[in-house]
mmCIF file of C-alpha atoms in Angstrom:
data_model
loop_
_atom_site.group_PDB
_atom_site.id
_atom_site.type_symbol
_atom_site.label_atom_id
_atom_site.label_comp_id
_atom_site.label_asym_id
_atom_site.label_seq_id
_atom_site.Cartn_x
_atom_site.Cartn_y
_atom_site.Cartn_z
ATOM 1 C CA MET A 11 -27.973 -54.696 57.003
ATOM 2 C CA ALA A 12 -30.943 -53.454 58.948
ATOM 3 C CA ASP A 13 -29.176 -50.333 60.202
ATOM 4 C CA GLY A 14 -28.120 -49.126 56.764
ATOM 5 C CA LEU A 15 -25.321 -49.299 54.248
ATOM 6 C CA HIS A 16 -21.899 -49.451 55.858
ATOM 7 C CA THR A 17 -18.499 -48.644 54.389
ATOM 8 C CA ALA A 18 -18.005 -52.315 53.513
ATOM 9 C CA ASP A 19 -21.290 -52.363 51.601
ATOM 10 C CA LEU A 20 -20.338 -49.373 49.473
ATOM 11 C CA GLU A 21 -16.886 -50.836 48.909
ATOM 12 C CA ALA A 22 -18.568 -53.990 47.632
ATOM 13 C CA TRP A 23 -20.542 -51.796 45.200
ATOM 14 C CA ILE A 24 -17.379 -50.127 43.913
ATOM 15 C CA ARG A 25 -15.616 -53.461 43.535
ATOM 16 C CA GLU A 26 -18.575 -54.934 41.670
ATOM 17 C CA PHE A 27 -18.734 -51.904 39.376
ATOM 18 C CA ALA A 28 -15.024 -52.306 38.675
ATOM 19 C CA ARG A 29 -15.591 -55.970 37.886
ATOM 20 C CA VAL A 30 -18.442 -55.398 35.442
ATOM 21 C CA VAL A 31 -16.622 -52.507 33.781
ATOM 22 C CA ALA A 32 -13.654 -54.814 33.172
ATOM 23 C CA GLU A 33 -16.013 -57.500 31.893
ATOM 24 C CA HIS A 34 -17.655 -55.062 29.461
ATOM 25 C CA ARG A 35 -14.554 -53.036 28.602
ATOM 26 C CA GLU A 36 -14.438 -54.092 24.959
ATOM 27 C CA GLU A 37 -18.173 -53.497 24.517
ATOM 28 C CA LEU A 38 -17.888 -49.995 25.974
ATOM 29 C CA THR A 39 -14.916 -49.209 23.761
ATOM 30 C CA ALA A 40 -16.702 -50.541 20.675
ATOM 31 C CA LEU A 41 -19.717 -48.344 21.402
ATOM 32 C CA ASP A 42 -17.407 -45.366 21.880
ATOM 33 C CA SER A 43 -15.527 -46.111 18.671
ATOM 34 C CA ALA A 44 -18.754 -45.528 16.727
ATOM 35 C CA ILE A 45 -19.507 -42.061 18.121
ATOM 36 C CA GLY A 46 -16.583 -41.000 20.320
ATOM 37 C CA ASP A 47 -12.871 -41.444 20.937
ATOM 38 C CA ALA A 48 -12.916 -45.243 21.293
ATOM 39 C CA ASP A 49 -11.575 -45.023 24.846
ATOM 40 C CA HIS A 50 -14.556 -45.209 27.213
ATOM 41 C CA GLY A 51 -14.030 -48.857 28.091
ATOM 42 C CA THR A 52 -10.286 -48.572 28.604
ATOM 43 C CA ASN A 53 -10.592 -45.307 30.530
ATOM 44 C CA MET A 54 -13.305 -46.620 32.840
ATOM 45 C CA ASP A 55 -11.464 -49.887 33.412
ATOM 46 C CA ARG A 56 -8.245 -48.066 34.248
ATOM 47 C CA GLY A 57 -10.068 -45.668 36.548
ATOM 48 C CA MET A 58 -12.026 -48.282 38.448
ATOM 49 C CA THR A 59 -8.958 -50.505 38.790
ATOM 50 C CA ALA A 60 -7.132 -47.516 40.283
ATOM 51 C CA ALA A 61 -10.076 -46.785 42.579
ATOM 52 C CA VAL A 62 -10.082 -50.316 43.953
ATOM 53 C CA GLY A 63 -6.308 -50.168 44.359
ATOM 54 C CA ALA A 64 -6.596 -46.930 46.315
ATOM 55 C CA LEU A 65 -9.195 -48.464 48.629
ATOM 56 C CA GLU A 66 -6.863 -51.344 49.335
ATOM 57 C CA ALA A 67 -3.864 -49.082 49.916
ATOM 58 C CA ALA A 68 -5.701 -46.695 52.236
ATOM 59 C CA PRO A 69 -8.985 -48.145 53.536
ATOM 60 C CA PRO A 70 -11.442 -45.293 54.175
ATOM 61 C CA ALA A 71 -13.004 -44.845 57.570
ATOM 62 C CA ASP A 72 -16.624 -44.224 56.618
ATOM 63 C CA PRO A 73 -19.044 -44.197 53.657
ATOM 64 C CA ALA A 74 -18.461 -40.546 52.761
ATOM 65 C CA ALA A 75 -14.676 -40.968 52.864
ATOM 66 C CA LEU A 76 -14.901 -44.030 50.640
ATOM 67 C CA LEU A 77 -16.913 -42.315 47.913
ATOM 68 C CA LYS A 78 -14.735 -39.209 48.122
ATOM 69 C CA GLN A 79 -11.635 -41.324 47.619
ATOM 70 C CA VAL A 80 -13.204 -43.072 44.618
ATOM 71 C CA GLY A 81 -14.229 -39.753 43.091
ATOM 72 C CA MET A 82 -10.824 -38.162 43.554
ATOM 73 C CA THR A 83 -9.119 -41.198 42.056
ATOM 74 C CA LEU A 84 -11.320 -41.094 38.963
ATOM 75 C CA VAL A 85 -10.771 -37.374 38.455
ATOM 76 C CA SER A 86 -7.008 -37.801 38.695
ATOM 77 C CA LYS A 87 -6.597 -41.065 36.778
ATOM 78 C CA VAL A 88 -9.165 -41.020 33.961
ATOM 79 C CA GLY A 89 -8.946 -38.922 30.831
ATOM 80 C CA GLY A 90 -11.699 -37.773 28.529
ATOM 81 C CA ALA A 91 -15.135 -36.889 29.849
ATOM 82 C CA SER A 92 -15.721 -40.015 31.923
ATOM 83 C CA GLY A 93 -13.179 -39.227 34.649
ATOM 84 C CA PRO A 94 -14.504 -35.761 35.507
ATOM 85 C CA LEU A 95 -18.142 -36.843 35.203
ATOM 86 C CA TYR A 96 -17.948 -40.071 37.209
ATOM 87 C CA GLY A 97 -15.501 -38.455 39.608
ATOM 88 C CA THR A 98 -17.910 -35.592 40.220
ATOM 89 C CA PHE A 99 -20.739 -38.087 40.638
ATOM 90 C CA PHE A 100 -18.989 -39.915 43.466
ATOM 91 C CA LEU A 101 -17.660 -36.713 45.066
ATOM 92 C CA ARG A 102 -21.162 -35.261 45.204
ATOM 93 C CA MET A 103 -22.485 -38.520 46.623
ATOM 94 C CA ALA A 104 -19.803 -38.315 49.305
ATOM 95 C CA GLY A 105 -20.793 -34.761 50.142
ATOM 96 C CA ALA A 106 -24.389 -35.861 50.694
ATOM 97 C CA LEU A 107 -23.443 -38.667 53.078
ATOM 98 C CA GLY A 108 -22.244 -38.447 56.631
ATOM 99 C CA PRO A 109 -19.864 -40.771 58.457
ATOM 100 C CA GLU A 110 -22.719 -42.957 59.697
ATOM 101 C CA PRO A 111 -24.259 -45.860 57.760
ATOM 102 C CA ALA A 112 -26.685 -44.695 55.074
ATOM 103 C CA ASP A 113 -30.275 -45.884 55.114
ATOM 104 C CA ALA A 114 -32.191 -46.300 51.874
ATOM 105 C CA ALA A 115 -33.461 -42.726 51.857
ATOM 106 C CA ALA A 116 -29.985 -41.323 52.499
ATOM 107 C CA PHE A 117 -28.526 -43.427 49.699
ATOM 108 C CA ALA A 118 -31.231 -42.193 47.313
ATOM 109 C CA ARG A 119 -30.501 -38.579 48.291
ATOM 110 C CA ALA A 120 -26.796 -39.161 47.715
ATOM 111 C CA LEU A 121 -27.455 -40.706 44.303
ATOM 112 C CA ARG A 122 -29.569 -37.668 43.411
ATOM 113 C CA ALA A 123 -26.759 -35.378 44.571
ATOM 114 C CA GLY A 124 -24.394 -37.297 42.295
ATOM 115 C CA LEU A 125 -26.804 -36.801 39.413
ATOM 116 C CA GLU A 126 -26.961 -33.068 40.093
ATOM 117 C CA GLY A 127 -23.172 -32.968 40.050
ATOM 118 C CA VAL A 128 -23.073 -34.622 36.636
ATOM 119 C CA VAL A 129 -25.639 -32.109 35.330
ATOM 120 C CA ALA A 130 -23.585 -29.197 36.663
ATOM 121 C CA ARG A 131 -20.325 -30.573 35.291
ATOM 122 C CA GLY A 132 -21.524 -31.733 31.877
ATOM 123 C CA LYS A 133 -24.204 -29.113 31.188
ATOM 124 C CA ALA A 134 -26.378 -31.823 29.624
ATOM 125 C CA GLU A 135 -29.990 -32.843 30.069
ATOM 126 C CA PRO A 136 -32.063 -35.950 29.320
ATOM 127 C CA GLY A 137 -32.348 -36.520 25.607
ATOM 128 C CA ASP A 138 -28.838 -35.272 24.831
ATOM 129 C CA LYS A 139 -27.572 -38.871 24.413
ATOM 130 C CA THR A 140 -25.343 -38.993 27.491
ATOM 131 C CA MET A 141 -25.069 -40.907 30.755
ATOM 132 C CA LEU A 142 -27.926 -38.760 32.062
ATOM 133 C CA ASP A 143 -30.351 -40.668 29.862
ATOM 134 C CA ALA A 144 -29.759 -43.663 32.146
ATOM 135 C CA LEU A 145 -29.010 -41.862 35.412
ATOM 136 C CA VAL A 146 -32.050 -39.581 35.548
ATOM 137 C CA PRO A 147 -34.651 -42.344 35.126
ATOM 138 C CA ALA A 148 -32.710 -44.516 37.568
ATOM 139 C CA CYS A 149 -32.844 -41.849 40.288
ATOM 140 C CA ASP A 150 -36.512 -41.162 39.570
ATOM 141 C CA ALA A 151 -37.376 -44.858 39.753
ATOM 142 C CA LEU A 152 -35.434 -45.292 42.997
ATOM 143 C CA ASP A 153 -37.213 -42.353 44.616
ATOM 144 C CA GLU A 154 -40.626 -43.545 43.418
ATOM 145 C CA ALA A 155 -40.064 -47.103 44.613
ATOM 146 C CA LEU A 156 -38.886 -46.022 48.057
ATOM 147 C CA ALA A 157 -41.778 -43.556 48.373
ATOM 148 C CA SER A 158 -44.197 -46.401 47.671
ATOM 149 C CA GLY A 159 -42.722 -48.390 50.542
ATOM 150 C CA LYS A 160 -40.559 -50.851 48.642
ATOM 151 C CA PRO A 161 -37.402 -52.124 50.370
ATOM 152 C CA LEU A 162 -34.019 -51.040 49.104
ATOM 153 C CA GLY A 163 -33.411 -54.201 47.096
ATOM 154 C CA ALA A 164 -36.623 -53.891 45.108
ATOM 155 C CA ALA A 165 -36.082 -50.165 44.688
ATOM 156 C CA LEU A 166 -32.582 -50.716 43.315
ATOM 157 C CA GLU A 167 -33.926 -53.303 40.887
ATOM 158 C CA ALA A 168 -36.459 -50.747 39.652
ATOM 159 C CA ALA A 169 -33.678 -48.190 39.283
ATOM 160 C CA ALA A 170 -31.469 -50.610 37.351
ATOM 161 C CA ASP A 171 -34.354 -51.515 35.049
ATOM 162 C CA ALA A 172 -35.025 -47.830 34.390
ATOM 163 C CA ALA A 173 -31.329 -47.280 33.660
ATOM 164 C CA ARG A 174 -31.315 -50.100 31.120
ATOM 165 C CA GLN A 175 -34.412 -48.705 29.439
ATOM 166 C CA GLY A 176 -32.797 -45.274 29.354
ATOM 167 C CA ARG A 177 -29.635 -46.789 27.880
ATOM 168 C CA ASP A 178 -31.598 -48.475 25.113
ATOM 169 C CA ALA A 179 -33.546 -45.300 24.436
ATOM 170 C CA THR A 180 -30.317 -43.498 23.478
ATOM 171 C CA ILE A 181 -29.974 -45.566 20.292
ATOM 172 C CA PRO A 182 -32.239 -43.445 18.053
ATOM 173 C CA LEU A 183 -31.203 -40.128 19.615
ATOM 174 C CA VAL A 184 -29.049 -37.512 17.917
ATOM 175 C CA ALA A 185 -26.278 -36.500 20.296
ATOM 176 C CA ARG A 186 -26.330 -32.913 21.479
ATOM 177 C CA LYS A 187 -23.390 -33.027 23.903
ATOM 178 C CA GLY A 188 -19.872 -34.420 23.933
ATOM 179 C CA ARG A 189 -17.745 -35.786 21.131
ATOM 180 C CA ALA A 190 -20.711 -37.653 19.659
ATOM 181 C CA SER A 191 -22.447 -34.334 18.958
ATOM 182 C CA TYR A 192 -19.810 -33.604 16.303
ATOM 183 C CA LEU A 193 -21.368 -36.339 14.179
ATOM 184 C CA GLY A 194 -24.789 -34.707 14.080
ATOM 185 C CA GLU A 195 -27.413 -36.976 12.530
ATOM 186 C CA ARG A 196 -24.824 -39.739 12.089
ATOM 187 C CA SER A 197 -24.829 -40.266 15.870
ATOM 188 C CA ALA A 198 -28.357 -41.700 15.630
ATOM 189 C CA GLY A 199 -28.567 -45.484 15.596
ATOM 190 C CA HIS A 200 -25.774 -45.971 18.137
ATOM 191 C CA GLN A 201 -26.099 -46.772 21.843
ATOM 192 C CA ASP A 202 -24.442 -44.215 24.078
ATOM 193 C CA PRO A 203 -21.404 -45.616 25.910
ATOM 194 C CA GLY A 204 -21.866 -43.369 28.956
ATOM 195 C CA ALA A 205 -25.459 -44.460 29.398
ATOM 196 C CA THR A 206 -24.245 -48.037 29.027
ATOM 197 C CA SER A 207 -21.650 -47.746 31.792
ATOM 198 C CA THR A 208 -24.238 -45.998 33.975
ATOM 199 C CA ALA A 209 -26.573 -48.957 33.560
ATOM 200 C CA LEU A 210 -23.687 -51.166 34.687
ATOM 201 C CA LEU A 211 -23.290 -48.945 37.763
ATOM 202 C CA LEU A 212 -26.914 -49.586 38.735
ATOM 203 C CA ASP A 213 -26.628 -53.305 37.957
ATOM 204 C CA ALA A 214 -23.630 -53.393 40.309
ATOM 205 C CA ALA A 215 -25.685 -51.681 43.004
ATOM 206 C CA VAL A 216 -28.313 -54.391 42.750
ATOM 207 C CA SER A 217 -25.683 -57.125 43.005
ATOM 208 C CA ALA A 218 -23.796 -55.559 45.907
ATOM 209 C CA LEU A 219 -26.411 -53.642 47.893
ATOM 210 C CA ALA A 220 -29.810 -55.244 47.338
ATOM 211 C CA GLY A 221 -29.364 -57.617 50.271
ATOM 212 C CA SER A 222 -27.853 -55.033 52.611
ATOM 213 C CA GLN A 223 -31.076 -53.629 53.980
ATOM 214 C CA SER A 224 -34.552 -55.042 54.260
#
């Protein structure tokens, strides 16, 4: 929509993310079985299903309230690292948004705030073989595309492409954070499940939000 992203737009993003997580649940779990606890797919699916259920039970009034509700649900319902990290991501996004519809610049700032929350919570950095290896390049690409004058849809596509490239780039890395780091050199050669689910998050944004603002 020309006047920004409304609550319904962000709800569509969350619902689409939940859908693609469910669709890729077994893939995410298989990736996690190689270098983690073999629960990333099931945890994320359970969490996003609960998040959608919470939105239906108590529809939020504005964009910030919606993302706060999603974040709180993930923190409370998802075990392992993914619940706290994704929960913090959405809570920080909520804190960066106001009750009014978010234009492209505001959405990009909120996404960056979510990234900063993940950094603070997980104490990781790019190259550690975590979700940040997809999220950092996605935020950078979104900012660069918007700064060059591209509309939100094209900017989100650039961000999603950067996230996928970041996901793929985790394969040769040796993990330095999380359960995968326990494997040392044996973690190399495996795609990081967190970076994979993050790429799905950006793909969902393209599907749900790309047509929301010219």
